[in-house]
Short mmCIF file of C-alpha atoms in Angstrom, two decimals:
data_model
loop_
_atom_site.label_atom_id
_atom_site.label_comp_id
_atom_site.label_asym_id
_atom_site.label_seq_id
_atom_site.Cartn_x
_atom_site.Cartn_y
_atom_site.Cartn_z
CA MET A 3 202.55 101.03 135.96
CA TRP A 4 202.51 99.91 139.58
CA TYR A 5 199.04 101.10 140.45
CA ILE A 6 196.59 98.71 142.04
CA LYS A 7 194.18 96.91 139.74
CA LYS A 8 192.26 95.25 142.59
CA ARG A 9 188.52 95.08 141.84
CA LEU A 10 188.99 97.13 138.70
CA LEU A 11 189.78 94.06 136.63
CA ILE A 12 186.89 93.47 134.31
CA GLY A 13 185.96 90.15 135.91
CA GLY A 14 185.56 91.72 139.34
CA LEU A 15 184.24 95.13 138.42
CA VAL A 16 180.96 95.84 140.16
CA ILE A 17 178.24 95.90 137.50
CA MET A 18 176.88 99.26 138.64
CA ASN A 19 180.33 100.82 138.41
CA LYS A 20 180.90 99.24 135.02
CA ASN A 21 177.69 100.72 133.70
CA LYS A 22 178.58 104.16 135.09
CA LEU A 23 181.94 104.01 133.38
CA ILE A 24 180.56 102.84 130.05
CA GLU A 25 177.95 105.61 130.08
CA ALA A 26 180.61 108.20 130.99
CA ARG A 27 182.87 107.01 128.20
CA GLU A 28 180.12 107.17 125.60
CA TRP A 29 179.32 110.73 126.66
CA ALA A 30 183.00 111.74 126.69
CA ARG A 31 183.55 110.34 123.21
CA ALA A 32 180.57 112.20 121.79
CA GLU A 33 181.64 115.44 123.48
CA LEU A 34 185.21 115.00 122.24
CA GLU A 35 184.06 114.61 118.66
CA GLY A 36 181.87 117.70 118.93
CA CYS A 37 184.61 119.74 120.59
CA ALA A 38 187.30 118.80 118.07
CA ASP A 39 184.94 119.58 115.18
CA PHE A 40 183.84 122.90 116.74
CA TRP A 41 187.34 124.34 116.53
CA LEU A 42 188.09 122.89 113.11
CA LYS A 43 184.88 124.37 111.73
CA ASN A 44 184.95 127.76 113.44
CA GLY A 45 188.47 128.54 114.61
CA MET A 46 191.00 127.59 111.97
CA ASP A 47 192.30 130.55 109.92
CA LYS A 48 192.54 129.35 106.34
CA GLU A 49 194.09 132.60 105.15
CA HIS A 50 196.89 133.32 107.63
CA GLY A 51 197.21 129.99 109.40
CA GLY A 52 196.80 129.26 113.08
CA VAL A 53 193.62 129.38 115.13
CA TYR A 54 191.20 132.04 116.33
CA THR A 55 189.96 131.33 119.85
CA CYS A 56 187.74 134.31 120.70
CA LEU A 57 184.50 132.58 119.70
CA ASP A 58 180.96 133.14 120.96
CA ARG A 59 178.50 130.43 121.86
CA GLU A 60 177.74 129.56 118.25
CA GLY A 61 181.37 129.76 117.12
CA LYS A 62 181.35 133.24 115.63
CA ILE A 63 184.63 135.17 115.94
CA PHE A 64 184.36 138.23 118.17
CA SER A 65 188.06 139.19 118.15
CA THR A 66 190.66 138.41 115.48
CA ASP A 67 193.68 138.88 117.76
CA LYS A 68 195.41 135.56 118.35
CA SER A 69 196.63 134.06 121.58
CA VAL A 70 200.10 132.57 121.28
CA TRP A 71 199.35 130.20 124.14
CA MET A 72 196.47 128.86 122.09
CA GLN A 73 198.52 128.39 118.92
CA GLY A 74 200.77 126.06 120.93
CA ARG A 75 197.97 124.37 122.78
CA CYS A 76 195.97 123.81 119.59
CA GLY A 77 199.08 122.53 117.84
CA TRP A 78 199.58 120.06 120.68
CA ILE A 79 196.00 118.84 121.08
CA TYR A 80 195.45 117.87 117.45
CA ALA A 81 198.80 116.07 117.32
CA TRP A 82 197.90 114.35 120.60
CA LEU A 83 194.53 113.24 119.22
CA CYS A 84 196.35 111.72 116.25
CA HIS A 85 198.67 109.95 118.68
CA ALA A 86 195.78 108.65 120.78
CA TYR A 87 193.26 107.70 118.08
CA GLY A 88 195.16 107.47 114.82
CA VAL A 89 195.98 110.13 112.26
CA LYS A 90 193.13 112.10 110.73
CA GLU A 91 194.22 114.46 108.00
CA GLU A 92 192.16 117.37 109.33
CA TRP A 93 193.70 116.97 112.81
CA LEU A 94 197.20 116.76 111.42
CA ALA A 95 196.59 119.78 109.20
CA ALA A 96 195.30 121.84 112.15
CA SER A 97 198.38 121.02 114.20
CA LYS A 98 200.70 121.83 111.32
CA SER A 99 198.90 125.13 110.65
CA CYS A 100 199.37 126.28 114.24
CA LEU A 101 203.01 125.21 114.27
CA GLY A 102 203.66 127.09 111.05
CA PHE A 103 201.96 130.24 112.35
CA LEU A 104 203.97 130.04 115.57
CA GLU A 105 207.26 129.71 113.76
CA GLU A 106 206.60 132.44 111.23
CA HIS A 107 204.93 135.04 113.42
CA CYS A 108 205.15 134.36 117.15
CA VAL A 109 208.87 134.03 117.85
CA ASN A 110 210.54 137.28 118.92
CA ARG A 111 213.89 136.80 117.22
CA ASP A 112 215.09 140.16 118.52
CA ALA A 113 214.71 138.86 122.07
CA GLY A 114 216.58 135.58 122.00
CA GLY A 115 213.74 133.52 120.56
CA ARG A 116 211.21 134.32 123.28
CA LEU A 117 207.60 134.09 122.14
CA TYR A 118 204.97 136.79 122.18
CA PHE A 119 201.74 136.53 124.19
CA THR A 120 199.34 137.91 121.58
CA VAL A 121 199.61 138.83 117.90
CA THR A 122 197.22 140.14 115.25
CA GLU A 123 195.42 137.75 112.94
CA ASP A 124 198.20 138.09 110.34
CA GLY A 125 200.91 137.71 112.96
CA GLN A 126 202.02 141.23 113.84
CA PRO A 127 203.26 141.33 117.45
CA LEU A 128 200.96 142.88 120.04
CA ARG A 129 202.12 141.92 123.48
CA GLN A 130 205.13 140.37 125.19
CA ARG A 131 204.82 138.96 128.71
CA ARG A 132 207.44 138.07 131.28
CA TYR A 133 205.79 134.69 131.85
CA CYS A 134 207.21 131.76 129.91
CA PHE A 135 204.07 129.78 129.14
CA SER A 136 204.06 130.69 125.44
CA GLU A 137 207.41 128.90 125.25
CA ALA A 138 206.01 125.93 127.19
CA PHE A 139 203.09 125.38 124.82
CA TYR A 140 205.24 125.98 121.73
CA CYS A 141 207.54 123.29 123.13
CA ILE A 142 204.91 120.59 123.68
CA ALA A 143 203.27 121.29 120.32
CA ASN A 144 206.52 120.76 118.45
CA ALA A 145 207.42 117.78 120.63
CA GLU A 146 204.10 116.01 120.05
CA TYR A 147 204.25 116.71 116.33
CA TYR A 148 207.76 115.24 116.24
CA GLY A 149 206.57 112.17 118.16
CA LEU A 150 203.87 111.72 115.55
CA THR A 151 205.80 112.45 112.35
CA GLY A 152 209.47 111.94 113.24
CA GLU A 153 210.34 115.31 111.66
CA LYS A 154 213.54 116.26 113.48
CA GLU A 155 213.20 120.01 113.02
CA HIS A 156 210.23 119.94 115.39
CA LEU A 157 212.22 118.13 118.07
CA GLU A 158 215.01 120.68 117.65
CA ARG A 159 212.53 123.53 118.09
CA ALA A 160 211.01 121.84 121.13
CA LEU A 161 214.39 121.32 122.76
CA ARG A 162 215.49 124.92 122.16
CA ALA A 163 212.29 126.21 123.71
CA TYR A 164 212.58 123.75 126.61
CA GLU A 165 216.10 124.85 127.44
CA MET A 166 215.06 128.50 127.33
CA TYR A 167 211.99 127.81 129.45
CA TRP A 168 214.08 125.92 132.00
CA ASN A 169 216.88 128.45 132.10
CA LEU A 170 214.60 131.48 132.36
CA ASN A 171 213.24 129.94 135.53
CA HIS A 172 216.69 129.07 136.86
CA GLY A 173 218.47 132.41 136.84
CA MET A 174 218.89 133.26 133.15
CA PRO A 175 218.30 136.99 132.44
CA ASP A 176 215.20 137.55 130.35
CA PRO A 177 216.36 138.58 126.85
CA THR A 178 213.27 140.79 126.51
CA GLY A 179 214.63 142.95 129.34
CA MET A 180 211.40 142.58 131.30
CA GLY A 181 211.95 142.39 135.03
CA PRO A 182 210.02 140.48 137.69
CA LYS A 183 206.47 141.42 138.58
CA THR A 184 207.43 142.96 141.91
CA VAL A 185 210.52 144.94 142.92
CA PRO A 186 212.89 142.09 143.83
CA GLU A 187 214.63 144.07 146.56
CA THR A 188 211.26 144.39 148.27
CA ARG A 189 209.70 141.02 147.54
CA SER A 190 210.62 137.93 145.52
CA GLY A 191 209.29 134.44 145.69
CA ARG A 192 208.16 131.24 144.02
CA ALA A 193 205.03 130.57 141.94
CA LEU A 194 203.43 127.11 141.79
CA GLY A 195 202.71 127.39 138.07
CA ILE A 196 206.41 127.26 137.17
CA PRO A 197 207.40 123.79 138.50
CA MET A 198 203.92 122.45 137.78
CA ILE A 199 203.95 123.26 134.06
CA LEU A 200 207.64 122.39 133.78
CA LEU A 201 206.79 118.94 135.14
CA ASN A 202 204.10 118.43 132.51
CA VAL A 203 206.27 119.71 129.66
CA THR A 204 209.09 117.44 130.81
CA SER A 205 206.71 114.47 130.80
CA VAL A 206 205.72 115.12 127.18
CA LEU A 207 209.36 115.41 126.13
CA LYS A 208 210.34 112.20 127.90
CA ARG A 209 207.55 110.33 126.14
CA VAL A 210 208.52 111.46 122.63
CA ASN A 211 212.28 111.72 123.17
CA PRO A 212 213.21 108.82 125.49
CA GLU A 213 216.85 109.07 124.40
CA ASN A 214 217.19 111.99 126.85
CA ALA A 215 215.31 110.27 129.68
CA GLU A 216 218.10 110.81 132.20
CA LEU A 217 217.92 114.59 131.79
CA TYR A 218 214.13 114.60 131.93
CA ASP A 219 214.06 112.40 135.02
CA SER A 220 216.49 114.70 136.81
CA ARG A 221 214.46 117.79 136.00
CA ALA A 222 211.15 116.14 136.79
CA SER A 223 212.52 115.19 140.22
CA GLU A 224 213.50 118.80 140.82
CA CYS A 225 210.01 119.98 139.88
CA VAL A 226 208.42 117.47 142.25
CA SER A 227 210.75 118.59 145.03
CA ASP A 228 209.89 122.26 144.45
CA ILE A 229 206.14 121.57 144.57
CA LEU A 230 206.23 119.43 147.71
CA ASN A 231 208.94 121.25 149.65
CA TYR A 232 207.90 124.82 148.92
CA HIS A 233 204.21 125.00 147.98
CA PHE A 234 202.46 122.05 149.61
CA LYS A 235 201.29 123.15 153.05
CA PRO A 236 199.35 120.32 154.73
CA GLU A 237 199.45 122.25 158.01
CA LEU A 238 197.38 124.95 156.28
CA GLY A 239 195.24 122.41 154.42
CA CYS A 240 196.24 123.63 150.98
CA THR A 241 198.88 124.12 148.29
CA LEU A 242 199.83 127.80 148.01
CA GLU A 243 200.23 129.59 144.69
CA ASN A 244 202.91 132.00 145.95
CA VAL A 245 205.52 131.53 148.66
CA ALA A 246 208.81 133.09 149.77
CA PRO A 247 212.02 131.86 148.09
CA ASP A 248 212.59 129.42 150.97
CA GLY A 249 208.98 128.22 150.86
CA THR A 250 207.78 130.20 153.84
CA ALA A 251 204.07 130.99 153.71
CA ARG A 252 203.50 134.74 153.72
CA LEU A 253 200.07 135.16 155.22
CA ASN A 254 200.00 138.91 155.81
CA TYR A 255 198.84 139.82 152.29
CA THR A 256 196.40 138.40 149.77
CA ASP A 257 198.75 136.94 147.14
CA GLY A 258 200.54 135.00 149.86
CA ARG A 259 197.27 133.35 150.93
CA MET A 260 195.98 132.57 147.42
CA VAL A 261 194.77 129.05 146.66
CA ASN A 262 193.65 128.04 143.16
CA PRO A 263 191.89 124.68 143.61
CA GLY A 264 191.98 123.96 139.88
CA HIS A 265 195.74 124.44 139.76
CA ASP A 266 196.21 122.16 142.74
CA ILE A 267 194.01 119.46 141.23
CA GLU A 268 195.87 119.68 137.91
CA CYS A 269 199.14 119.53 139.81
CA SER A 270 197.94 116.38 141.61
CA TRP A 271 197.51 114.39 138.40
CA PHE A 272 200.84 115.61 137.01
CA LEU A 273 202.40 114.27 140.21
CA MET A 274 200.47 111.00 139.91
CA GLU A 275 201.77 110.56 136.36
CA ARG A 276 205.29 111.03 137.67
CA ALA A 277 204.64 108.60 140.54
CA ASN A 278 203.31 105.97 138.14
CA ASP A 279 206.30 106.49 135.84
CA THR A 280 208.78 105.92 138.67
CA GLY A 281 206.85 103.54 140.91
CA ASP A 282 206.94 106.05 143.78
CA LYS A 283 204.00 105.08 146.00
CA GLU A 284 204.70 107.78 148.58
CA LEU A 285 204.59 110.47 145.91
CA HIS A 286 201.28 109.04 144.72
CA LYS A 287 199.86 109.29 148.25
CA LYS A 288 200.94 112.91 148.53
CA ALA A 289 199.39 113.67 145.14
CA VAL A 290 196.10 112.19 146.35
CA GLU A 291 196.35 114.31 149.51
CA ILE A 292 196.83 117.45 147.38
CA PHE A 293 193.74 116.50 145.41
CA ASP A 294 191.68 115.83 148.53
CA LEU A 295 192.56 119.15 150.15
CA ALA A 296 191.91 121.13 146.97
CA PHE A 297 188.64 119.44 146.05
CA ASN A 298 187.19 119.54 149.56
CA ALA A 299 188.03 123.22 149.93
CA GLY A 300 187.10 124.23 146.38
CA TRP A 301 183.75 122.46 145.89
CA ASP A 302 180.91 124.93 146.34
CA LYS A 303 178.62 123.35 148.95
CA GLU A 304 175.71 125.61 148.01
CA TYR A 305 175.65 125.68 144.21
CA GLY A 306 178.05 122.90 143.22
CA GLY A 307 181.08 123.29 141.00
CA ILE A 308 184.62 124.33 141.86
CA LEU A 309 185.32 127.86 143.03
CA TYR A 310 188.11 129.65 141.19
CA PHE A 311 190.13 131.22 144.02
CA LEU A 312 190.19 130.79 147.78
CA ASP A 313 192.01 132.48 150.63
CA CYS A 314 193.74 129.86 152.77
CA LEU A 315 192.64 131.62 155.97
CA GLY A 316 189.10 132.23 154.80
CA ASN A 317 189.58 135.93 154.16
CA PRO A 318 188.04 137.66 151.11
CA PRO A 319 190.04 136.76 147.99
CA GLU A 320 191.29 139.73 146.00
CA ALA A 321 190.36 138.41 142.53
CA TYR A 322 186.96 139.62 141.37
CA GLU A 323 186.29 136.26 139.69
CA HIS A 324 187.05 134.20 142.80
CA ASP A 325 183.56 132.67 143.08
CA MET A 326 183.04 132.00 139.37
CA LYS A 327 183.10 128.51 137.90
CA LEU A 328 185.57 128.15 135.01
CA TRP A 329 185.73 125.21 132.65
CA TRP A 330 189.30 124.05 133.21
CA PRO A 331 189.31 123.24 136.97
CA HIS A 332 186.42 120.88 136.27
CA ASN A 333 188.39 119.26 133.43
CA GLU A 334 191.30 118.71 135.81
CA ALA A 335 189.00 117.28 138.50
CA LEU A 336 187.57 114.74 136.05
CA ILE A 337 191.07 113.60 135.09
CA ALA A 338 192.47 113.50 138.62
CA SER A 339 189.52 111.76 140.32
CA LEU A 340 189.32 109.09 137.63
CA MET A 341 193.09 108.61 137.77
CA ILE A 342 192.94 108.02 141.53
CA TYR A 343 190.09 105.56 141.08
CA ARG A 344 192.02 103.73 138.36
CA ASP A 345 195.16 103.61 140.49
CA THR A 346 193.68 102.72 143.88
CA GLY A 347 190.24 101.21 143.39
CA ASP A 348 188.81 103.54 146.03
CA GLU A 349 185.15 104.06 145.08
CA LYS A 350 185.11 107.45 146.81
CA TYR A 351 186.92 108.84 143.78
CA LEU A 352 184.52 107.28 141.30
CA ASP A 353 181.77 109.06 143.23
CA ILE A 354 183.70 112.35 142.96
CA PHE A 355 184.24 111.77 139.25
CA CYS A 356 180.49 111.22 138.75
CA GLN A 357 179.70 114.28 140.88
CA VAL A 358 181.91 116.51 138.74
CA LEU A 359 180.72 114.87 135.52
CA ASP A 360 177.08 115.56 136.42
CA TYR A 361 177.92 119.22 137.04
CA CYS A 362 179.74 119.49 133.70
CA LYS A 363 176.89 117.85 131.82
CA THR A 364 174.37 120.17 133.44
CA TYR A 365 176.21 123.50 133.24
CA PHE A 366 179.23 123.48 130.90
CA ALA A 367 178.27 121.26 127.97
CA ASP A 368 176.23 122.87 125.19
CA GLN A 369 174.71 120.27 122.91
CA PRO A 370 173.15 122.64 120.35
CA TYR A 371 176.50 124.12 119.31
CA GLY A 372 179.27 121.92 120.74
CA GLU A 373 182.21 122.71 123.02
CA TRP A 374 181.77 123.93 126.60
CA TYR A 375 180.98 127.31 128.02
CA GLY A 376 184.12 128.83 129.47
CA TYR A 377 182.81 131.07 132.21
CA LEU A 378 179.92 130.51 134.59
CA ARG A 379 178.68 132.62 137.43
CA ARG A 380 178.59 131.07 140.87
CA ASP A 381 175.04 129.78 140.34
CA GLY A 382 176.07 127.98 137.13
CA LYS A 383 174.56 130.39 134.62
CA PRO A 384 176.91 131.32 131.75
CA THR A 385 178.22 134.86 131.75
CA GLN A 386 176.43 136.91 129.10
CA PRO A 387 177.02 137.07 126.24
CA ALA A 388 178.25 133.50 126.55
CA CYS A 389 181.48 132.43 124.90
CA LYS A 390 183.22 129.20 124.00
CA GLY A 391 186.71 130.67 123.70
CA SER A 392 188.93 133.60 124.62
CA THR A 393 192.59 134.55 124.85
CA PHE A 394 192.86 131.88 127.56
CA LYS A 395 190.37 129.26 126.38
CA GLY A 396 190.77 127.29 123.20
CA PRO A 397 191.06 123.68 122.02
CA PHE A 398 193.07 122.33 124.94
CA HIS A 399 191.63 121.58 128.38
CA VAL A 400 188.28 120.17 127.26
CA PRO A 401 189.56 117.79 124.54
CA ARG A 402 192.58 116.80 126.67
CA CYS A 403 190.23 115.91 129.51
CA LEU A 404 187.73 114.02 127.36
CA SER A 405 190.43 112.00 125.61
CA LEU A 406 192.13 111.05 128.89
CA VAL A 407 188.80 110.10 130.45
CA ASP A 408 188.05 107.89 127.45
CA LEU A 409 191.47 106.24 127.58
CA MET A 410 191.48 105.73 131.35
CA ILE A 411 188.04 104.16 131.35
CA GLY A 412 189.32 101.75 128.73
CA GLU A 413 192.19 100.84 131.08
CA ILE A 414 189.82 100.36 134.01
CA LEU A 415 187.54 98.14 131.95
CA GLY A 416 190.55 96.13 130.81
CA GLU A 417 190.07 96.97 127.14
#
């Protein structure tokens, strides 16, 4: 790691900052324990395997359909927690349960091994999507489990899914027969989520399978290039979700002007990880710039919190939920701001971290029942009836964030 230690060494750390960090770490550790236990207690399916994620505030199941994304994400997070903190049998069992459910029920073997998007509680297929994120999360779950256990079959599964995920986004025909979202003769383009998530998946694989580092480095470099050359638009003050194939900004319709501050902030710390891995200081600076633009534009000056969608020209966003506050952008902001502070020593980012942390403590955390609310209205009140999980929210963003915050504060404190 090349990043600057400066005043962050324990001997020179300002006492006030040290106390802030210690307090934040204690809170993060307590929240992490509660979050991990919430899903183990309420979400794990002891009959069919896998995890339910449609849970209300108290943890009661309100839909038994299962998100395939969440089977992969849950499989990854509990293996990651074992990697970070040491193996706990209940964590390992949860990861293994999700991996087993994925393998038995979620792979569409009639469509080249693509994965479904949703299935019933006992694994009957419900929905297939053109997007490849089910494959991405299946990949990192198997990869992390392999890194933990050394069981080669999980590496083999991860690598098969990785190659499919990569190839589907590099010209391979979709074996499901599903075409692109828009008529390609009329409009085609690039989506930020593809190189962004590919970069993260590649990072996980490189960590657990360093024998193939050359391949992973090459692909990570391509992802970085795609993000910076096509989507990053400093002249517009943002990173665009959707651009033309050559990266041209298409500002005459709403999708072409869409900015998702949470995505951009998440992207910034993926880029910082890559910069730290390679010693690329210029990449790190650009990642910080992406964070700055996204956070400054996305932070709600009236109510606090990060807005979900913006229009880069200030026009009305098309998404109905554009001014809601969702859990995951705030998770990404905690990670990214603390990472910048760790890497640079710039106290501005410790202030941002504390600003976001205060918002999360006040509005998202729910001490009586554990875990965080997923969906807040603009004023910070939970949507009603409140929920802790859905098809898109499960044991992933919150525990990933809390564990990384805990670990990074330990690095900053020199422990």
